[in-house]
Coordinates of C-alpha atoms (C1' of nucleotides) in Angstrom, one line a residue:
Chain A
M932 CA 3.8 15.6 -3.8
V933 CA 4.6 15.2 -7.4
V934 CA 5.9 11.8 -7.0
D935 CA 4.9 9.9 -3.7
R936 CA 7.9 7.7 -3.5
L937 CA 7.1 6.2 -0.4
G938 CA 3.4 5.6 -1.1
T939 CA 4.6 3.7 -4.4
T940 CA 6.4 1.5 -2.4
F941 CA 3.8 0.6 0.4
A942 CA 1.2 0.0 -2.6
A943 CA 3.7 -2.0 -4.1
L944 CA 4.0 -4.4 -0.9
S945 CA 0.1 -3.8 -0.1
D946 CA 0.0 -7.1 -2.5
P947 CA 0.7 -10.7 -1.0
T948 CA 2.1 -12.1 -4.0
R949 CA 4.4 -9.0 -4.3
R950 CA 5.6 -9.7 -0.7
A951 CA 6.1 -13.5 -1.4
M952 CA 8.5 -12.2 -4.5
V953 CA 9.9 -10.1 -2.1
E954 CA 10.8 -12.8 -0.1
R955 CA 12.1 -14.9 -2.9
L956 CA 14.3 -12.2 -4.3
S957 CA 15.6 -11.6 -0.5
R958 CA 17.4 -15.0 -1.3
G959 CA 19.2 -14.0 -4.2
P960 CA 18.2 -12.6 -8.2
A961 CA 15.8 -14.7 -9.9
S962 CA 14.4 -14.6 -14.0
V963 CA 10.6 -14.0 -14.3
H964 CA 10.2 -17.9 -15.0
G965 CA 11.7 -18.3 -12.0
L966 CA 9.2 -15.9 -10.3
T967 CA 6.3 -17.3 -12.1
E968 CA 6.8 -21.0 -11.0
P969 CA 5.9 -20.8 -7.3
F970 CA 2.4 -18.8 -8.4
A971 CA -0.6 -20.2 -9.8
L972 CA -0.7 -16.9 -11.7
S973 CA -0.4 -16.8 -15.3
Q974 CA 3.0 -15.2 -17.0
Q975 CA 1.7 -12.3 -17.5
M976 CA 0.0 -11.3 -14.5
I977 CA 3.9 -12.0 -13.0
S978 CA 5.1 -9.5 -15.5
K979 CA 2.6 -7.1 -14.2
H980 CA 3.6 -7.4 -10.6
I981 CA 7.3 -7.4 -11.4
A982 CA 6.5 -4.0 -13.4
Y983 CA 4.9 -2.5 -10.0
L984 CA 8.2 -3.5 -7.9
V985 CA 10.1 -1.8 -10.6
R986 CA 8.1 1.2 -10.8
A987 CA 8.5 1.2 -6.9
R988 CA 12.4 0.8 -7.8
I989 CA 12.4 -2.4 -5.4
V990 CA 13.3 -4.2 -8.0
I991 CA 15.5 -4.2 -10.7
K992 CA 15.3 -5.8 -14.2
T993 CA 18.1 -6.3 -16.5
K994 CA 18.1 -8.9 -19.6
R995 CA 20.5 -11.3 -19.9
G996 CA 19.9 -13.3 -23.1
R997 CA 16.2 -14.0 -23.7
E998 CA 15.9 -13.9 -20.1
S999 CA 15.1 -10.8 -17.3
I1000 CA 16.6 -11.3 -14.2
C1001 CA 15.4 -9.3 -11.4
T1002 CA 17.2 -8.4 -8.6
L1003 CA 15.9 -6.7 -4.9
R1004 CA 17.3 -3.4 -4.2
P1005 CA 18.2 -3.4 -0.2
E1006 CA 18.2 0.5 0.3
A1007 CA 14.2 0.1 -1.0
I1008 CA 13.0 -2.3 2.3
K1009 CA 15.5 -0.6 4.6
T1010 CA 13.4 2.5 3.4
V1011 CA 10.2 1.0 4.9
S1012 CA 12.0 -0.1 8.0
D1013 CA 13.4 3.7 8.6
W1014 CA 9.9 4.9 8.3
A1015 CA 8.4 2.5 10.8
L1016 CA 11.3 3.1 13.4
S1017 CA 10.6 6.6 13.4
Y1018 CA 7.8 5.8 15.2
R1019 CA 9.4 3.0 17.7
R1020 CA 9.4 6.2 20.6
F1021 CA 5.8 6.3 20.3
W1022 CA 5.1 2.6 20.3
E1023 CA 7.6 2.1 23.1
E1024 CA 6.0 4.6 25.2
S1025 CA 2.6 3.2 24.9
F1026 CA 3.8 -0.3 25.9
D1027 CA 5.4 1.6 28.8
K1028 CA 2.0 3.1 29.8
L1029 CA 0.5 -0.4 28.9
D1030 CA 2.8 -1.9 31.9
V1031 CA 1.6 1.0 34.4
V1032 CA -1.9 -0.3 33.9
V1033 CA -1.1 -3.9 34.2
N1034 CA 0.9 -3.1 37.3
Q1035 CA -2.2 -1.1 38.7
M1036 CA -4.3 -4.3 38.2
K1037 CA -1.9 -6.3 39.8
K1038 CA -2.2 -3.8 42.5
E1039 CA -5.8 -4.2 42.5
E1040 CA -6.1 -8.0 42.3
V1041 CA -3.7 -7.8 45.2
R1042 CA -6.4 -5.7 47.4
D1043 CA -8.9 -8.0 46.2
D1044 CA -7.2 -11.0 47.2
R1045 CA -6.9 -9.1 50.7
K1046 CA -10.4 -8.4 50.9
S1047 CA -11.7 -11.7 49.5
G1048 CA -8.7 -13.5 51.8
Chain B
M830 CA -5.4 -15.4 2.0
V831 CA -8.9 -14.7 3.2
V832 CA -7.9 -11.5 4.8
D833 CA -4.4 -10.3 4.1
R834 CA -3.9 -7.9 7.2
L835 CA -0.6 -6.6 6.0
G836 CA -1.5 -6.1 2.7
T837 CA -4.5 -4.0 4.1
T838 CA -1.8 -2.0 6.6
F839 CA 0.5 -1.9 3.6
A840 CA -2.6 -0.4 1.2
A841 CA -3.5 2.3 4.1
L842 CA -0.2 3.5 4.3
S843 CA 0.1 4.2 1.0
D844 CA -1.6 7.5 0.9
P845 CA 0.6 10.3 2.1
T846 CA -2.9 11.7 3.4
R847 CA -3.3 8.9 5.8
R848 CA 0.6 8.8 6.4
A849 CA 0.2 12.7 7.6
M850 CA -2.4 11.4 9.9
V851 CA -0.8 8.5 11.3
E852 CA 2.2 11.2 12.0
R853 CA -0.3 13.7 14.0
L854 CA -2.0 10.8 15.4
S855 CA 1.5 9.5 17.2
R856 CA 1.9 12.8 19.1
G857 CA -1.9 12.4 20.5
P858 CA -5.5 11.1 19.7
A859 CA -7.3 13.8 17.7
S860 CA -10.9 14.1 17.1
V861 CA -12.2 14.0 12.7
H862 CA -12.5 17.7 13.0
G863 CA -9.2 17.8 14.5
L864 CA -7.6 15.6 11.7
T865 CA -9.5 17.6 9.0
E866 CA -8.1 21.6 9.7
P867 CA -4.4 20.5 8.6
F868 CA -5.5 19.3 4.7
A869 CA -7.1 20.9 2.2
L870 CA -9.9 18.2 1.8
S871 CA -13.4 18.0 2.6
Q872 CA -14.7 16.3 6.1
Q873 CA -15.9 13.6 4.4
M874 CA -13.0 12.4 2.6
I875 CA -10.9 12.7 5.6
S876 CA -13.5 10.6 7.3
K877 CA -13.1 8.0 4.2
H878 CA -9.6 8.0 4.7
I879 CA -10.0 7.3 8.5
A880 CA -12.3 4.2 7.8
Y881 CA -9.4 3.1 5.6
L882 CA -7.0 3.4 8.6
V883 CA -9.6 1.8 10.9
R884 CA -10.2 -0.8 8.9
A885 CA -6.5 -1.6 8.8
R886 CA -6.6 -1.5 12.6
I887 CA -4.0 1.1 12.5
V888 CA -6.4 3.5 14.2
I889 CA -9.4 3.1 16.4
K890 CA -12.0 5.3 16.8
T891 CA -14.2 6.1 20.0
K892 CA -17.4 8.2 20.2
R893 CA -17.2 11.1 23.0
G894 CA -20.5 13.3 22.8
R895 CA -20.7 14.2 19.0
E896 CA -17.0 14.0 18.4
S897 CA -15.6 10.8 17.2
I898 CA -11.7 10.5 18.9
C899 CA -9.1 8.6 16.9
T900 CA -6.2 6.5 18.5
L901 CA -3.2 5.3 17.1
R902 CA -2.6 1.8 17.4
P903 CA 1.3 0.9 18.2
E904 CA 0.9 -2.6 17.1
A905 CA 0.1 -1.8 13.9
I906 CA 2.9 0.7 12.9
K907 CA 5.0 -2.2 15.1
T908 CA 4.2 -4.9 12.7
V909 CA 5.4 -3.0 9.8
S910 CA 8.6 -2.4 11.4
D911 CA 8.8 -6.2 12.0
W912 CA 8.4 -6.9 8.8
A913 CA 11.0 -4.7 7.3
L914 CA 13.5 -5.6 9.9
S915 CA 12.9 -9.2 8.9
Y916 CA 15.2 -8.3 5.5
R917 CA 17.6 -6.8 7.7
R918 CA 20.0 -9.5 7.3
F919 CA 19.5 -9.2 3.7
W920 CA 20.2 -5.5 3.0
E921 CA 23.0 -5.2 5.6
E922 CA 25.1 -8.2 3.5
S923 CA 24.4 -6.2 0.4
F924 CA 25.7 -3.1 2.1
D925 CA 28.8 -5.6 2.9
K926 CA 29.1 -6.5 -0.6
L927 CA 29.3 -2.8 -1.7
D928 CA 31.9 -2.0 0.8
V929 CA 33.8 -4.8 -0.7
V930 CA 33.4 -3.1 -4.0
V931 CA 34.3 0.6 -2.8
N932 CA 37.3 -0.5 -1.1
Q933 CA 38.2 -2.3 -4.4
M934 CA 37.6 0.8 -6.2
K935 CA 39.6 2.8 -3.6
K936 CA 42.7 0.7 -4.4
E937 CA 42.3 1.0 -8.2
E938 CA 42.5 4.5 -7.5
V939 CA 45.2 4.3 -5.7
R940 CA 46.9 2.5 -8.5
D941 CA 45.9 5.5 -11.2
D942 CA 47.4 7.8 -8.2
R943 CA 50.9 6.3 -8.8
K944 CA 50.2 6.2 -12.3
S945 CA 49.4 9.6 -12.9
G946 CA 51.4 11.0 -10.2
Chain C
dG860 C1' 15.8 -23.2 -40.5
dA861 C1' 12.4 -24.7 -37.2
dA862 C1' 10.4 -25.8 -32.8
dA863 C1' 10.3 -24.6 -28.0
dT864 C1' 11.3 -21.1 -24.4
dC865 C1' 11.2 -16.4 -22.6
dC866 C1' 8.9 -12.7 -22.1
dA867 C1' 6.7 -8.4 -23.5
dC868 C1' 2.3 -5.9 -25.4
dT869 C1' -2.3 -4.9 -25.8
dA870 C1' -7.2 -5.2 -25.4
dC871 C1' -11.1 -6.4 -22.3
dC872 C1' -13.4 -6.7 -17.7
dA873 C1' -14.7 -6.3 -12.2
dT874 C1' -13.9 -4.0 -8.3
dA875 C1' -11.4 -0.3 -5.3
dT876 C1' -9.8 3.7 -4.3
dG877 C1' -9.5 9.0 -4.0
dG878 C1' -12.3 12.8 -5.2
dT879 C1' -16.9 15.7 -5.3
dT880 C1' -21.8 17.0 -3.9
dG881 C1' -25.7 16.9 -1.1
dT882 C1' -28.0 15.6 2.8
dG883 C1' -29.5 14.2 7.8
dG884 C1' -28.8 12.4 12.7
dA885 C1' -26.7 13.8 17.1
dT886 C1' -25.4 16.7 20.4
dA887 C1' -23.6 21.2 22.3
dG888 C1' -24.4 26.2 23.3
dG889 C1' -27.5 30.2 23.2
Chain D
dC1020 C1' -36.5 25.6 21.5
dC1021 C1' -33.4 26.9 17.7
dT1022 C1' -28.8 26.8 15.6
dA1023 C1' -24.4 25.6 14.8
dT1024 C1' -21.4 22.1 15.0
dC1025 C1' -19.2 17.3 14.6
dC1026 C1' -19.7 13.3 11.8
dA1027 C1' -21.9 9.7 8.9
dC1028 C1' -24.3 8.1 5.0
dA1029 C1' -25.4 8.0 0.0
dA1030 C1' -24.9 8.9 -4.9
dC1031 C1' -21.5 9.7 -8.3
dC1032 C1' -17.3 10.0 -11.1
dA1033 C1' -12.4 9.0 -13.1
dT1034 C1' -8.1 6.3 -12.1
dA1035 C1' -5.5 2.5 -10.8
dT1036 C1' -5.2 -2.3 -10.0
dG1037 C1' -6.1 -7.6 -10.1
dG1038 C1' -6.9 -10.6 -13.4
dT1039 C1' -8.1 -12.8 -18.2
dA1040 C1' -6.9 -14.3 -23.2
dG1041 C1' -4.6 -13.5 -27.2
dT1042 C1' -0.5 -12.1 -29.8
dG1043 C1' 4.1 -11.6 -31.4
dG1044 C1' 9.7 -11.0 -31.0
dA1045 C1' 13.5 -12.6 -29.4
dT1046 C1' 16.7 -15.9 -28.3
dT1047 C1' 18.0 -21.0 -27.1
dT1048 C1' 18.5 -25.4 -29.0
dC1049 C1' 17.6 -29.3 -32.1

DNA sequence: GAAATCCACTACCATATGGTTGTGGATAGG
DNA sequence: CCTATCCACAACCATATGGTAGTGGATTTC
């Protein structure tokens, strides 16, 4: 595990500010300044957060004049989706079992009704 | 942002050992000892990792005699899936755009073939 | 050319985390 | 009862991270 890419991705997404940045960038590229405005954080801190997103390959930064334009990489988000969906069978099975339990409880209710009715 | 639940979840999943634990637990509950065996880590460290998963509500721990049984919470994984899937439109649009570019490149190739052939 | 804007780099601090070692409490089995 | 097993708790260390403040380099704009 020389470089734990998925781990870096999850770590980058563990901060609410960075997830808000992802949300913003999903609606189109933005400059560092543009990403600073919505938050009550210093420009330095925003740059630091962006650096984490870049390191996790979630965001790409390109210079345009004196501005740095940030673009979201769709594959990065899809990677997270793919990871979670690989457990889809697990949670669907669990919910099915829950259904069984709920149905069992409903039967018990009916029996209770019969007893008390 | 008193408690950033999704953030805690992502943070818990940012470690490869903990993701391996999730993978193991997706195939059924296990004791702390059972979770220790596959890894070259001390029992104390495993307990610490489990504690992070418990705090993130990804895992539930119940005592059974002298053992602690760990169970994976399906909803926790589904939460991650839901988050990522909320950007599905974004990455699918991006891939569509990529298709346009690729098709454009194919056309250019055809033109090149005509020129060089 | 001078000033303002956009941004990066550095130093610094507090806290969380990955990891170790040591220890002690329960429970299970002889 | 005695011992081995399963596990939690505490102290300790190094590093990464969220955050601050200060500074300086480019690029626009006047």
